[in-house]
XYZ file of C-alpha atoms in Angstrom:
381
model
C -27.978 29.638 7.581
C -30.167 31.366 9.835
C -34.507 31.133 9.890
C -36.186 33.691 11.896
C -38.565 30.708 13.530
C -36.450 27.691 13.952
C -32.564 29.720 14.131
C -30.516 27.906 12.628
C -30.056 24.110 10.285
C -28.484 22.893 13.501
C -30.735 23.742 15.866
C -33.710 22.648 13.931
C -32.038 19.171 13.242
C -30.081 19.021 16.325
C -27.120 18.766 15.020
C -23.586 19.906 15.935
C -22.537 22.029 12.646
C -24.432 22.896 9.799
C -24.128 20.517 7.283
C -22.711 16.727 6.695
C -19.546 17.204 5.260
C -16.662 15.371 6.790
C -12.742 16.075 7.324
C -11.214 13.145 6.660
C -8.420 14.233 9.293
C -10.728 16.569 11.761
C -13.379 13.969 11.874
C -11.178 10.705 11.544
C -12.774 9.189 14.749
C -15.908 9.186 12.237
C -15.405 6.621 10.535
C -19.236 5.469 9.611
C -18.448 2.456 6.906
C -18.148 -1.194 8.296
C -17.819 -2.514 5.229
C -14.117 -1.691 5.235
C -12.230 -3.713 8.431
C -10.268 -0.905 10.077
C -8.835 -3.090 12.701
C -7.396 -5.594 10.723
C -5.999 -3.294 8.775
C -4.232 -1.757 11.878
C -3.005 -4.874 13.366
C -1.703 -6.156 9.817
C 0.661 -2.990 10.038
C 1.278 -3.656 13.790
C 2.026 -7.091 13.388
C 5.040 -5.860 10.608
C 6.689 -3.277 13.066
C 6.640 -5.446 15.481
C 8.539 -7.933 13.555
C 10.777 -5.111 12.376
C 9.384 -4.197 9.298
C 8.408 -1.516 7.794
C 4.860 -1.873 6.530
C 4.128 -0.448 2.934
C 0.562 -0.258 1.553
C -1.074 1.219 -1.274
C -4.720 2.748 -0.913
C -6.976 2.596 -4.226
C -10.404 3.556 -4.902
C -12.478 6.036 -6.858
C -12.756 9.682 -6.098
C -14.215 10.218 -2.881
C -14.511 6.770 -1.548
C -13.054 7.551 1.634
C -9.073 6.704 1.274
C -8.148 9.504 3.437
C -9.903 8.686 6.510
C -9.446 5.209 5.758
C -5.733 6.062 6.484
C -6.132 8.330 9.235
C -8.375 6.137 11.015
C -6.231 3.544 10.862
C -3.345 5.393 12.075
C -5.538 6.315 15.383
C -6.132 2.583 15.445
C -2.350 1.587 14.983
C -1.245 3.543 17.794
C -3.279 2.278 20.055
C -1.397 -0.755 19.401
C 2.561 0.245 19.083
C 4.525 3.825 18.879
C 4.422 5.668 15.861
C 5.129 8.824 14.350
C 3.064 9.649 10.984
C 2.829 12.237 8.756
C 0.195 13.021 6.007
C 1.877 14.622 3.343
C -0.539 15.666 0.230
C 0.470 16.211 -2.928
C 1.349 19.220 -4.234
C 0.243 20.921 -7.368
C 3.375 19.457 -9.550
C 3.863 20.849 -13.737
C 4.154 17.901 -16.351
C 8.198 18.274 -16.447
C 8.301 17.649 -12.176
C 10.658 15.194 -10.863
C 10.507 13.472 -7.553
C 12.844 15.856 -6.427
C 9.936 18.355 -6.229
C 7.685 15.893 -4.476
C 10.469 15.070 -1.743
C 10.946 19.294 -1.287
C 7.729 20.721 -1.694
C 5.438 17.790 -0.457
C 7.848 15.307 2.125
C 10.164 17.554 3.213
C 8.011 20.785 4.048
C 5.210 18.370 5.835
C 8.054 16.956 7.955
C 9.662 19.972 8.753
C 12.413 21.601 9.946
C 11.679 20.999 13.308
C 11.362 17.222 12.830
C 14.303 16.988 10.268
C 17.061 19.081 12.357
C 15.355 17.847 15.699
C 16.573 14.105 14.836
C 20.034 15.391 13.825
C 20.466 17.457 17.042
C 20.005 14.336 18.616
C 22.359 12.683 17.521
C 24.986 15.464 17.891
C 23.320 15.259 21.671
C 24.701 11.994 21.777
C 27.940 11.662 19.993
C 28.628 14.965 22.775
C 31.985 16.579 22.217
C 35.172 14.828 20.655
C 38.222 15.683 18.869
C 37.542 16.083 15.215
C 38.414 12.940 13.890
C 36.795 10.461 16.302
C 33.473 13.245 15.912
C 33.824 12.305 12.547
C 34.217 8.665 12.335
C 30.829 8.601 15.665
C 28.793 10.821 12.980
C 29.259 8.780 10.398
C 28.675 5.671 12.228
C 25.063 6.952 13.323
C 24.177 8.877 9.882
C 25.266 5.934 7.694
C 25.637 8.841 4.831
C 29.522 10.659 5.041
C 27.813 13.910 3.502
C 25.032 14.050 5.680
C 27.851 13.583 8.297
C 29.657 16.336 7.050
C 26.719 19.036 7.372
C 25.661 17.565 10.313
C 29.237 19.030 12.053
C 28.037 22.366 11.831
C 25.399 21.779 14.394
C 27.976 22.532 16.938
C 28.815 25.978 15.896
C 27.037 27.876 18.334
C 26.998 30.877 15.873
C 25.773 28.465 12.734
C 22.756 29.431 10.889
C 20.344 26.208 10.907
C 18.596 27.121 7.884
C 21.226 26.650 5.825
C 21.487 22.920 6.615
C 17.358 22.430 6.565
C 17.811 24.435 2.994
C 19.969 21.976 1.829
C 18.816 18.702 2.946
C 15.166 19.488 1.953
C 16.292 20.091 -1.418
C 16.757 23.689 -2.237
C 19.707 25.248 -4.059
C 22.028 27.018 -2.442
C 25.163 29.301 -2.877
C 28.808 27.728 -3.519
C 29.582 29.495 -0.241
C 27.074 27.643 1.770
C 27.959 24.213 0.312
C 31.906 25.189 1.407
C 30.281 25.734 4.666
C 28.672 22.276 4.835
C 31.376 20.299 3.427
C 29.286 19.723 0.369
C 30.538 19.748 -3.619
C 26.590 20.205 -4.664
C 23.116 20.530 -3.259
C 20.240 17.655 -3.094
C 18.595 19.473 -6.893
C 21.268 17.478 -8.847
C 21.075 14.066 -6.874
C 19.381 11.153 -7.863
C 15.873 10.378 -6.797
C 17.289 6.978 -5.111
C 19.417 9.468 -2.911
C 16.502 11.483 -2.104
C 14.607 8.400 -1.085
C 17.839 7.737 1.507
C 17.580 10.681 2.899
C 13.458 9.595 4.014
C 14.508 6.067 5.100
C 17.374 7.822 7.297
C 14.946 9.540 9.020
C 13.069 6.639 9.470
C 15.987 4.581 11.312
C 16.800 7.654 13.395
C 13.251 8.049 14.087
C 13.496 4.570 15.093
C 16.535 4.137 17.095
C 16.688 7.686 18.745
C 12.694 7.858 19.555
C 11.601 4.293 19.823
C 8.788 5.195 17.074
C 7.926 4.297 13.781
C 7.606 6.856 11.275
C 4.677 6.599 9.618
C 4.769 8.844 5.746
C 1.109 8.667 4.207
C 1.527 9.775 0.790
C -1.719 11.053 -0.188
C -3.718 12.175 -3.100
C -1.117 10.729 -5.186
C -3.364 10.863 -8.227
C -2.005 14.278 -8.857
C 0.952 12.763 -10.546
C -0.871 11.827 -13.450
C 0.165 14.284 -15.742
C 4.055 13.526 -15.181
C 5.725 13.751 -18.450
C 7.776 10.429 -19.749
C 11.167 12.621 -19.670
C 10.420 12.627 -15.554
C 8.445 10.183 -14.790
C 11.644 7.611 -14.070
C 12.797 10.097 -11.130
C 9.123 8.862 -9.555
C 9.565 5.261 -10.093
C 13.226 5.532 -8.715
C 12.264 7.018 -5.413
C 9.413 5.322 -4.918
C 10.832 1.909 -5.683
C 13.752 2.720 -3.069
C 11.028 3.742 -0.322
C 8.737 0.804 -0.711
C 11.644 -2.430 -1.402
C 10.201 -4.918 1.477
C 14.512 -4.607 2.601
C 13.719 -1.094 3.052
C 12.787 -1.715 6.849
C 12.894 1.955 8.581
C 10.097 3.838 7.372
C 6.547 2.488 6.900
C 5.114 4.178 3.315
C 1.465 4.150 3.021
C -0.103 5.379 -0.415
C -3.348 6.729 -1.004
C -4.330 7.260 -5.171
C -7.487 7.725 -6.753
C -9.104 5.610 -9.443
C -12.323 4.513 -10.777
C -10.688 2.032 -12.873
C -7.703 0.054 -12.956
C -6.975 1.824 -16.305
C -7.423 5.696 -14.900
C -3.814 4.948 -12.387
C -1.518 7.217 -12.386
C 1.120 5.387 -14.544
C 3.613 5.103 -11.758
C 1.361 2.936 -9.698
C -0.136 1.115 -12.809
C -0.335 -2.675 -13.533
C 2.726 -4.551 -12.659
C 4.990 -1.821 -13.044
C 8.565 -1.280 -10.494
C 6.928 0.229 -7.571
C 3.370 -1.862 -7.487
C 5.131 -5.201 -7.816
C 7.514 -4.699 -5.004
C 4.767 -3.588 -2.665
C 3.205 -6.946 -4.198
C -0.902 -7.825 -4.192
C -0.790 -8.523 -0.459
C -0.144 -4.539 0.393
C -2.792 -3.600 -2.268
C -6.129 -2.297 0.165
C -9.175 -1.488 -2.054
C -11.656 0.914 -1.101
C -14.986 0.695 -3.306
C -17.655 2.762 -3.680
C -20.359 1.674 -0.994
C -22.968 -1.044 -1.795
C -27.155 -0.444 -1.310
C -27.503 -1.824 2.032
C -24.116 0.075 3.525
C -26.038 2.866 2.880
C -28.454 2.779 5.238
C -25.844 2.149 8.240
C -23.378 4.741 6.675
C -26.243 7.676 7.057
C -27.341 6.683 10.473
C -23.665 6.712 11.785
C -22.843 9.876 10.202
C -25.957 11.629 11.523
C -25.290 10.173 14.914
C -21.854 11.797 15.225
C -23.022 14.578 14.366
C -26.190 14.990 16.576
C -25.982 17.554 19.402
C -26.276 15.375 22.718
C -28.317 18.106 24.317
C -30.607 17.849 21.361
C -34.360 16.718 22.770
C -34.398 13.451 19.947
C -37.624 12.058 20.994
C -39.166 15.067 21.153
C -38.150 15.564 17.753
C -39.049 12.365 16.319
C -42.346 12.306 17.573
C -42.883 15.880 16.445
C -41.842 14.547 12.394
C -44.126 11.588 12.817
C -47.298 13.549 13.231
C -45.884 15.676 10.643
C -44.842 13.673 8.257
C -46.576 10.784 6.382
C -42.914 8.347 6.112
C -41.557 6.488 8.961
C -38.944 8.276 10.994
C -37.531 6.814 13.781
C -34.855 7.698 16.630
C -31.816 6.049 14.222
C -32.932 7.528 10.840
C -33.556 11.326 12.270
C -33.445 13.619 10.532
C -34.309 11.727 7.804
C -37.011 9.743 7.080
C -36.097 5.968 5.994
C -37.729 7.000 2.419
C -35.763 10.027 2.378
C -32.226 7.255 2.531
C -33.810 4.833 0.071
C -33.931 8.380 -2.141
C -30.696 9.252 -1.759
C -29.325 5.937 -2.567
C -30.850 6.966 -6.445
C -29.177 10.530 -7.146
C -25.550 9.371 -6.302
C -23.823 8.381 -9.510
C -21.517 6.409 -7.589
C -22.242 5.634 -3.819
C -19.460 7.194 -2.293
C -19.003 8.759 0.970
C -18.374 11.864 -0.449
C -21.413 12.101 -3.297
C -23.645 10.951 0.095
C -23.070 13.300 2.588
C -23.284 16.426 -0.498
C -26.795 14.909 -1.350
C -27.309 14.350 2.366
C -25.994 18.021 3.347
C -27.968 19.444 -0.113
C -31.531 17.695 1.198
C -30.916 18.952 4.695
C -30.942 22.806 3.223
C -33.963 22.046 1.177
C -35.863 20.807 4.476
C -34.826 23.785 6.507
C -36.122 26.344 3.637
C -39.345 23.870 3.369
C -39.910 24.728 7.274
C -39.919 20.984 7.554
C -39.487 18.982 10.675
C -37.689 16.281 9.043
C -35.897 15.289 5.796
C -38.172 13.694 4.026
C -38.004 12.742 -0.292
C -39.580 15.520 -1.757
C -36.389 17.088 0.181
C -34.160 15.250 -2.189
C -33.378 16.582 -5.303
């Protein structure tokens, strides 16, 4: 948004971008709440690795509340602390009749990736090295723990074998008879059940673990999206989600993020004291609320310091909106005025991080068309 006087919102502000909106992965290092205790969060999962566990959480809170970069942050924090290997997987768009075999394809699988996937099997064919067939055999099976995977796993030293066909079939897509015969298979992952599926995750995990020396780290995230999972299905979800977060499942960590205002609006999987929830238990449970009045305040200053241009003359500024403007402004509030904050706190339904920074970002606009020097609360709406 250009101005022919002051350029651009940015420069007038001093600001780094144009607006207040934050990425909760791009701008994880951002995280402006103290209300929610990042670090003990971090060493609570450190302190189960390092015991040999596999710490399982699940992340609730309304829309918007920050669960996402509550999660990333605290895997920046965690590995500062011990070796891990995570992976955000969203959601995907799933139809009412979905089964968790579409979550583990379209959502786990394709965020892992072949490379990941087939680059923890070729390590273990690294390994094992060369053998006569039935001692490669019995050394595959010992370090898969699964005789299929085993099986497919033998093609990997064909020099002249087409890798696709073994990430096509252990993500989950159907194949041809002719490239099951290939991988020693009688049928693909589509007709297996979702406890299988869920196997195939936590062998990752313990190769992850034992081949890498890291901790793989799955962040299931905006798992609210399952909502509209039809009864017929919805068993598949509880199946392979019970077998990935059973405390005796110890090789990959599962954290889950799922919004909801109320305990009533949970997606049914994740609801009351249901399979899954009751084996993570109330001790894995991390709430995220909506922020309280005086959080505010701190939350806005934060959030305007990261984003404040360090070339950016601030006293000059500050002094300049205080002989402009009739509220108090000081070097912490800019660009707002500490009226302007205690406004903002009123046209939030619900004082989320989210609902803030739009009002914040929407009152920053209105300033910059007002030719004003700072934000003050005829600026917000």
């Amino acid at each position: 948004m250009a101005d022919a006087a002051n350029g651009t919102v940015a420069k007038r502000f001093g600001m780094t971008r144009e607006n207040f909106i934050l990425d909760p992965v791009l701008d994880s290092r951002c995280f402006a709440r103290d209300d929610i205790p990042i670090h003990d969060i971090a060493s609570g999962l450190d302190i189960d690795v390092v015991t040999g566990l596999a710490p399982k959480r699940f992340v609730k809170g309304p829309y918007g509340a920050g669960k996402t970069h509550t999660l990333m942050r605290t895997m920046d924090e965690l590995s500062k602390l011990t070796k891990i290997h995570y992976i955000r997987i969203e959601c995907p768009d799933l139809t009412r009749k979905s089964r968790f075999h579409d979550l583990y394809r379209e959502g786990i699988m394709r965020t892992m990736g072949q490379d990941f996937v087939l680059g923890l099997m070729e390590e273990v064919i690294k390994k094992v090295g060369f053998r006569s067939r039935d001692d490669l055999r019995i050394e595959l099976k010992k370090w898969f723990q699964d005789e299929e995977i085993a099986k497919a796993a033998e093609q990997l030293y064909n020099p002249n074998f087409d890798r696709l066909k073994l990430w096509r079939w252990i993500s989950g897509v159907s194949l041809s008879r002719a490239d099951l015969d290939l991988l020693g298979q009688t049928q693909d992952l589509t007709e297996t059940e979702a406890a299988r599926l869920a196997d195939v995750i936590v062998l990752l995990g313990r190769l992850s673990r034992e081949l890498r020396q890291e901790t793989l780290v799955l962040i299931l995230d905006e798992m609210e999206r399952l909502k509209d999972i039809a009864g017929e299905t919805i068993n598949t979800f509880v199946s392979g989600f019970t077998r990935l977060v059973d405390p005796n499942q110890t090789s990959v960590s599962v954290l889950i993020g799922a919004s909801a205002a109320v305990e009533s609006e949970m997606v049914e999987i994740f609801s009351g004291n249901g399979p899954v929830t009751s084996r993570l238990g109330s001790d894995a449970m991390i709430e995220i609320p909506a922020l309280h009045d005086p959080d505010v305040n701190g939350f806005v200053e934060r959030v305007t310091a990261y984003l404040r241009d360090p070339a950016f003359d601030l006293s000059g500024a500050v002094t300049k909106a205080q002989a402009a403007a009739a509220e108090k402004v000081t070097n912490k509030t800019f660009p707002f005025s500490a009226e302007a904050i205690e406004a903002l706190k009123t046209k939030a339904q619900l004082l989320t991080p989210r609902a803030i920074t739009l009002q914040m970002t929407r009152a920053l606009g209105r300033a910059h068309r007002m030719n004003k020097p700072v934000i003050t609360t005829d600026c917000i709406a």
